[in-house]
PDB file of C-alpha atoms in Angstrom:
ATOM      1  CA  MET A   1      -9.293  45.215  39.064  1.00  0.00           C
ATOM      2  CA  ASN A   2      -5.813  43.855  38.502  1.00  0.00           C
ATOM      3  CA  MET A   3      -3.341  46.642  39.478  1.00  0.00           C
ATOM      4  CA  GLN A   4       0.550  45.902  38.985  1.00  0.00           C
ATOM      5  CA  VAL A   5       2.860  47.514  41.347  1.00  0.00           C
ATOM      6  CA  LYS A   6       5.761  48.970  39.483  1.00  0.00           C
ATOM      7  CA  ALA A   7       7.174  51.089  42.232  1.00  0.00           C
ATOM      8  CA  GLU A   8      10.940  52.065  41.391  1.00  0.00           C
ATOM      9  CA  LEU A   9      13.534  50.431  43.729  1.00  0.00           C
ATOM     10  CA  PRO A  10      17.126  52.052  44.581  1.00  0.00           C
ATOM     11  CA  GLY A  11      18.881  51.970  41.241  1.00  0.00           C
ATOM     12  CA  GLY A  12      15.978  52.324  38.904  1.00  0.00           C
ATOM     13  CA  GLU A  13      14.919  48.744  39.121  1.00  0.00           C
ATOM     14  CA  SER A  14      11.120  48.264  39.432  1.00  0.00           C
ATOM     15  CA  ALA A  15       9.620  45.964  42.215  1.00  0.00           C
ATOM     16  CA  GLU A  16       8.111  43.640  39.721  1.00  0.00           C
ATOM     17  CA  ARG A  17      11.673  43.148  37.814  1.00  0.00           C
ATOM     18  CA  ALA A  18      13.158  42.476  41.342  1.00  0.00           C
ATOM     19  CA  PHE A  19      10.574  39.680  42.129  1.00  0.00           C
ATOM     20  CA  LEU A  20      11.136  38.062  38.814  1.00  0.00           C
ATOM     21  CA  GLY A  21      14.708  37.783  39.649  1.00  0.00           C
ATOM     22  CA  THR A  22      13.928  36.224  43.021  1.00  0.00           C
ATOM     23  CA  TYR A  23      11.205  33.969  41.581  1.00  0.00           C
ATOM     24  CA  LEU A  24      13.791  32.560  38.877  1.00  0.00           C
ATOM     25  CA  GLU A  25      16.354  32.096  41.815  1.00  0.00           C
ATOM     26  CA  THR A  26      13.550  30.238  43.528  1.00  0.00           C
ATOM     27  CA  LEU A  27      12.941  27.958  40.464  1.00  0.00           C
ATOM     28  CA  SER A  28      16.636  27.267  39.986  1.00  0.00           C
ATOM     29  CA  MET A  29      16.819  26.497  43.689  1.00  0.00           C
ATOM     30  CA  VAL A  30      13.976  23.865  43.562  1.00  0.00           C
ATOM     31  CA  GLU A  31      15.547  22.212  40.639  1.00  0.00           C
ATOM     32  CA  ARG A  32      19.022  22.114  42.119  1.00  0.00           C
ATOM     33  CA  LEU A  33      17.450  20.410  45.458  1.00  0.00           C
ATOM     34  CA  HIS A  34      15.524  17.665  43.799  1.00  0.00           C
ATOM     35  CA  ARG A  35      18.712  16.940  41.690  1.00  0.00           C
ATOM     36  CA  LEU A  36      20.923  17.078  44.786  1.00  0.00           C
ATOM     37  CA  LEU A  37      18.599  14.836  46.695  1.00  0.00           C
ATOM     38  CA  LEU A  38      18.627  12.281  44.027  1.00  0.00           C
ATOM     39  CA  ASP A  39      22.601  12.455  44.406  1.00  0.00           C
ATOM     40  CA  VAL A  40      22.594  12.094  48.002  1.00  0.00           C
ATOM     41  CA  ILE A  41      20.392   8.931  47.655  1.00  0.00           C
ATOM     42  CA  LYS A  42      22.425   7.703  44.780  1.00  0.00           C
ATOM     43  CA  ASP A  43      25.578   8.260  47.112  1.00  0.00           C
ATOM     44  CA  GLU A  44      24.056   6.270  49.954  1.00  0.00           C
ATOM     45  CA  PHE A  45      23.233   3.427  47.851  1.00  0.00           C
ATOM     46  CA  GLU A  46      26.676   3.418  46.124  1.00  0.00           C
ATOM     47  CA  ARG A  47      27.948   3.211  49.526  1.00  0.00           C
ATOM     48  CA  LEU A  48      25.813   0.327  50.517  1.00  0.00           C
ATOM     49  CA  GLY A  49      26.623  -1.538  47.356  1.00  0.00           C
ATOM     50  CA  LEU A  50      23.154  -1.223  45.863  1.00  0.00           C
ATOM     51  CA  LEU A  51      23.720  -0.698  42.337  1.00  0.00           C
ATOM     52  CA  ASP A  52      20.778  -2.229  40.782  1.00  0.00           C
ATOM     53  CA  ILE A  53      18.324   0.489  41.423  1.00  0.00           C
ATOM     54  CA  ASN A  54      18.914   4.173  40.788  1.00  0.00           C
ATOM     55  CA  ALA A  55      17.919   7.119  43.019  1.00  0.00           C
ATOM     56  CA  VAL A  56      14.473   8.029  41.184  1.00  0.00           C
ATOM     57  CA  GLN A  57      13.264   4.379  41.567  1.00  0.00           C
ATOM     58  CA  ALA A  58      14.310   4.366  45.301  1.00  0.00           C
ATOM     59  CA  LEU A  59      12.158   7.592  45.960  1.00  0.00           C
ATOM     60  CA  LEU A  60       9.350   5.956  44.175  1.00  0.00           C
ATOM     61  CA  LEU A  61       9.740   2.954  46.490  1.00  0.00           C
ATOM     62  CA  PHE A  62       9.859   5.287  49.467  1.00  0.00           C
ATOM     63  CA  ASN A  63       6.692   7.209  48.412  1.00  0.00           C
ATOM     64  CA  VAL A  64       4.621   4.131  47.495  1.00  0.00           C
ATOM     65  CA  ALA A  65       5.622   2.584  51.035  1.00  0.00           C
ATOM     66  CA  ASP A  66       2.803   0.382  52.268  1.00  0.00           C
ATOM     67  CA  ASN A  67       0.375   1.425  49.730  1.00  0.00           C
ATOM     68  CA  GLU A  68      -1.239  -0.620  46.710  1.00  0.00           C
ATOM     69  CA  VAL A  69      -1.753   1.755  43.600  1.00  0.00           C
ATOM     70  CA  THR A  70      -2.231   1.741  39.986  1.00  0.00           C
ATOM     71  CA  ALA A  71       0.440   3.162  37.637  1.00  0.00           C
ATOM     72  CA  GLY A  72      -1.848   6.376  36.990  1.00  0.00           C
ATOM     73  CA  GLU A  73      -2.148   6.800  40.718  1.00  0.00           C
ATOM     74  CA  LEU A  74       1.483   7.206  41.075  1.00  0.00           C
ATOM     75  CA  LYS A  75       1.679  10.498  39.547  1.00  0.00           C
ATOM     76  CA  SER A  76      -1.864  11.400  40.659  1.00  0.00           C
ATOM     77  CA  ARG A  77      -0.855  10.836  44.280  1.00  0.00           C
ATOM     78  CA  GLY A  78       2.250  12.536  43.953  1.00  0.00           C
ATOM     79  CA  TYR A  79       4.499   9.611  44.341  1.00  0.00           C
ATOM     80  CA  TYR A  80       6.393   9.896  41.044  1.00  0.00           C
ATOM     81  CA  GLN A  81       7.028  13.240  39.262  1.00  0.00           C
ATOM     82  CA  GLY A  82       9.015  11.945  36.215  1.00  0.00           C
ATOM     83  CA  SER A  83       7.484  11.402  32.598  1.00  0.00           C
ATOM     84  CA  ASN A  84       8.654   7.572  32.139  1.00  0.00           C
ATOM     85  CA  VAL A  85       6.987   6.047  34.950  1.00  0.00           C
ATOM     86  CA  SER A  86       6.223   2.866  33.018  1.00  0.00           C
ATOM     87  CA  TYR A  87       9.972   2.271  32.482  1.00  0.00           C
ATOM     88  CA  ASN A  88      10.698   2.683  36.068  1.00  0.00           C
ATOM     89  CA  LEU A  89       7.718   0.229  37.208  1.00  0.00           C
ATOM     90  CA  LYS A  90       8.892  -2.237  34.505  1.00  0.00           C
ATOM     91  CA  LYS A  91      12.543  -2.173  36.114  1.00  0.00           C
ATOM     92  CA  LEU A  92      11.516  -2.236  39.391  1.00  0.00           C
ATOM     93  CA  VAL A  93       9.393  -5.234  38.861  1.00  0.00           C
ATOM     94  CA  GLU A  94      12.159  -7.130  36.699  1.00  0.00           C
ATOM     95  CA  SER A  95      14.550  -6.300  39.696  1.00  0.00           C
ATOM     96  CA  GLY A  96      12.196  -7.766  42.216  1.00  0.00           C
ATOM     97  CA  TYR A  97      11.345  -4.476  44.218  1.00  0.00           C
ATOM     98  CA  MET A  98       7.654  -4.410  43.007  1.00  0.00           C
ATOM     99  CA  HIS A  99       4.838  -6.994  42.425  1.00  0.00           C
ATOM    100  CA  HIS A 100       2.209  -6.019  39.781  1.00  0.00           C
ATOM    101  CA  GLN A 101      -1.201  -7.677  38.852  1.00  0.00           C
ATOM    102  CA  LYS A 102      -4.044  -6.948  36.677  1.00  0.00           C
ATOM    103  CA  CYS A 103      -6.895  -5.295  38.474  1.00  0.00           C
ATOM    104  CA  ASN A 104     -10.134  -7.467  38.830  1.00  0.00           C
ATOM    105  CA  ILE A 105     -12.321  -4.429  37.681  1.00  0.00           C
ATOM    106  CA  ASP A 106     -10.440  -2.951  35.003  1.00  0.00           C
ATOM    107  CA  ARG A 107      -8.298  -5.592  33.474  1.00  0.00           C
ATOM    108  CA  ARG A 108      -6.341  -2.801  31.346  1.00  0.00           C
ATOM    109  CA  ALA A 109      -5.088  -1.257  34.726  1.00  0.00           C
ATOM    110  CA  VAL A 110      -2.182  -2.805  36.891  1.00  0.00           C
ATOM    111  CA  ARG A 111      -1.878  -2.501  40.622  1.00  0.00           C
ATOM    112  CA  VAL A 112       1.588  -2.443  41.828  1.00  0.00           C
ATOM    113  CA  ARG A 113       2.988  -2.647  45.647  1.00  0.00           C
ATOM    114  CA  LEU A 114       6.438  -3.365  47.429  1.00  0.00           C
ATOM    115  CA  THR A 115       7.818  -6.793  47.627  1.00  0.00           C
ATOM    116  CA  GLN A 116      10.083  -7.332  50.793  1.00  0.00           C
ATOM    117  CA  LYS A 117      12.926  -6.321  48.631  1.00  0.00           C
ATOM    118  CA  GLY A 118      11.232  -3.183  47.934  1.00  0.00           C
ATOM    119  CA  ARG A 119      10.156  -2.423  51.595  1.00  0.00           C
ATOM    120  CA  ASN A 120      13.772  -2.952  52.467  1.00  0.00           C
ATOM    121  CA  ILE A 121      14.726  -0.316  49.940  1.00  0.00           C
ATOM    122  CA  CYS A 122      11.985   1.961  51.586  1.00  0.00           C
ATOM    123  CA  GLU A 123      13.469   1.431  55.145  1.00  0.00           C
ATOM    124  CA  MET A 124      17.071   2.285  53.934  1.00  0.00           C
ATOM    125  CA  VAL A 125      15.591   5.726  52.350  1.00  0.00           C
ATOM    126  CA  ALA A 126      13.494   6.228  55.589  1.00  0.00           C
ATOM    127  CA  GLN A 127      16.622   5.919  57.725  1.00  0.00           C
ATOM    128  CA  LEU A 128      18.567   8.239  55.548  1.00  0.00           C
ATOM    129  CA  PHE A 129      15.877  10.830  55.846  1.00  0.00           C
ATOM    130  CA  GLU A 130      15.655  10.408  59.526  1.00  0.00           C
ATOM    131  CA  ARG A 131      19.690  10.828  59.833  1.00  0.00           C
ATOM    132  CA  HIS A 132      19.217  14.061  57.591  1.00  0.00           C
ATOM    133  CA  SER A 133      16.291  15.400  59.845  1.00  0.00           C
ATOM    134  CA  SER A 134      18.751  14.907  63.040  1.00  0.00           C
ATOM    135  CA  GLY A 135      21.737  16.640  61.470  1.00  0.00           C
ATOM    136  CA  ILE A 136      19.381  19.505  60.379  1.00  0.00           C
ATOM    137  CA  LEU A 137      18.345  19.779  63.767  1.00  0.00           C
ATOM    138  CA  ASP A 138      21.547  19.279  65.373  1.00  0.00           C
ATOM    139  CA  ARG A 139      23.516  21.837  63.015  1.00  0.00           C
ATOM    140  CA  LYS A 140      20.542  24.292  63.477  1.00  0.00           C
ATOM    141  CA  VAL A 141      20.253  24.471  59.643  1.00  0.00           C
ATOM    142  CA  LEU A 142      16.579  24.785  60.019  1.00  0.00           C
ATOM    143  CA  GLY A 143      13.915  24.523  62.658  1.00  0.00           C
ATOM    144  CA  ASP A 144      10.345  23.503  62.838  1.00  0.00           C
ATOM    145  CA  GLN A 145       9.006  26.802  61.936  1.00  0.00           C
ATOM    146  CA  ASN A 146      11.280  27.378  59.240  1.00  0.00           C
ATOM    147  CA  LEU A 147      10.381  24.231  57.304  1.00  0.00           C
ATOM    148  CA  ASP A 148       6.479  25.178  58.150  1.00  0.00           C
ATOM    149  CA  ASP A 149       7.039  28.682  56.460  1.00  0.00           C
ATOM    150  CA  ILE A 150       9.140  26.779  53.542  1.00  0.00           C
ATOM    151  CA  ASN A 151       6.247  24.073  53.251  1.00  0.00           C
ATOM    152  CA  ASP A 152       3.560  26.665  53.224  1.00  0.00           C
ATOM    153  CA  ALA A 153       5.028  28.711  50.581  1.00  0.00           C
ATOM    154  CA  LEU A 154       5.738  25.671  48.243  1.00  0.00           C
ATOM    155  CA  ARG A 155       2.187  24.472  48.636  1.00  0.00           C
ATOM    156  CA  ARG A 156       0.788  28.019  47.367  1.00  0.00           C
ATOM    157  CA  MET A 157       3.492  27.608  44.436  1.00  0.00           C
ATOM    158  CA  GLU A 158       2.211  24.128  43.732  1.00  0.00           C
ATOM    159  CA  ARG A 159      -1.538  25.417  43.965  1.00  0.00           C
ATOM    160  CA  TYR A 160      -0.735  28.515  41.638  1.00  0.00           C
ATOM    161  CA  TRP A 161       1.288  26.032  39.056  1.00  0.00           C
ATOM    162  CA  THR A 162      -1.630  23.509  39.051  1.00  0.00           C
ATOM    163  CA  ASP A 163      -4.033  26.402  38.477  1.00  0.00           C
ATOM    164  CA  GLN A 164      -1.949  27.565  35.400  1.00  0.00           C
ATOM    165  CA  ILE A 165      -2.356  23.979  34.123  1.00  0.00           C
ATOM    166  CA  ARG A 166      -6.006  23.917  34.523  1.00  0.00           C
ATOM    167  CA  TYR A 167      -6.319  27.485  32.992  1.00  0.00           C
ATOM    168  CA  ILE A 168      -7.497  28.925  36.439  1.00  0.00           C
ATOM    169  CA  TYR A 169      -6.644  32.370  36.811  1.00  0.00           C
TER     170      TYR A 169
END
């Protein structure tokens, strides 16, 4: 039995309505943080004079790292979240950041891995994140427990949304 709580809050607002407002704020924050992360990477690359790669592509290289994967695995493993993976892969291969070859087993599938140039970008992003990590700790923005709690909550949201896509309630 699914019982919904509709307790009244001060001012006549229901707890359910208040939760909706908080949920919408969280969704907005997650989206803003992702866009801000891309802006931070873009800014770093502009400072370094790297103009032939965008932040989405750099993040993809960072996520792939030392792995060799198919284009389809990029999304299923969570290395890439966008909808235009083919475009970005093509650009990364053309720019010399990734190497691709057809799979021996399934000739329709293409396996990709980073070139040395791609590994250099991966290392630059890793260094950027290491600096951020140190700065967050030094300024006491967050601690380990805060991040663990945030990550636990975000994993639960991810599971919930995944279940919604799969029609599991």
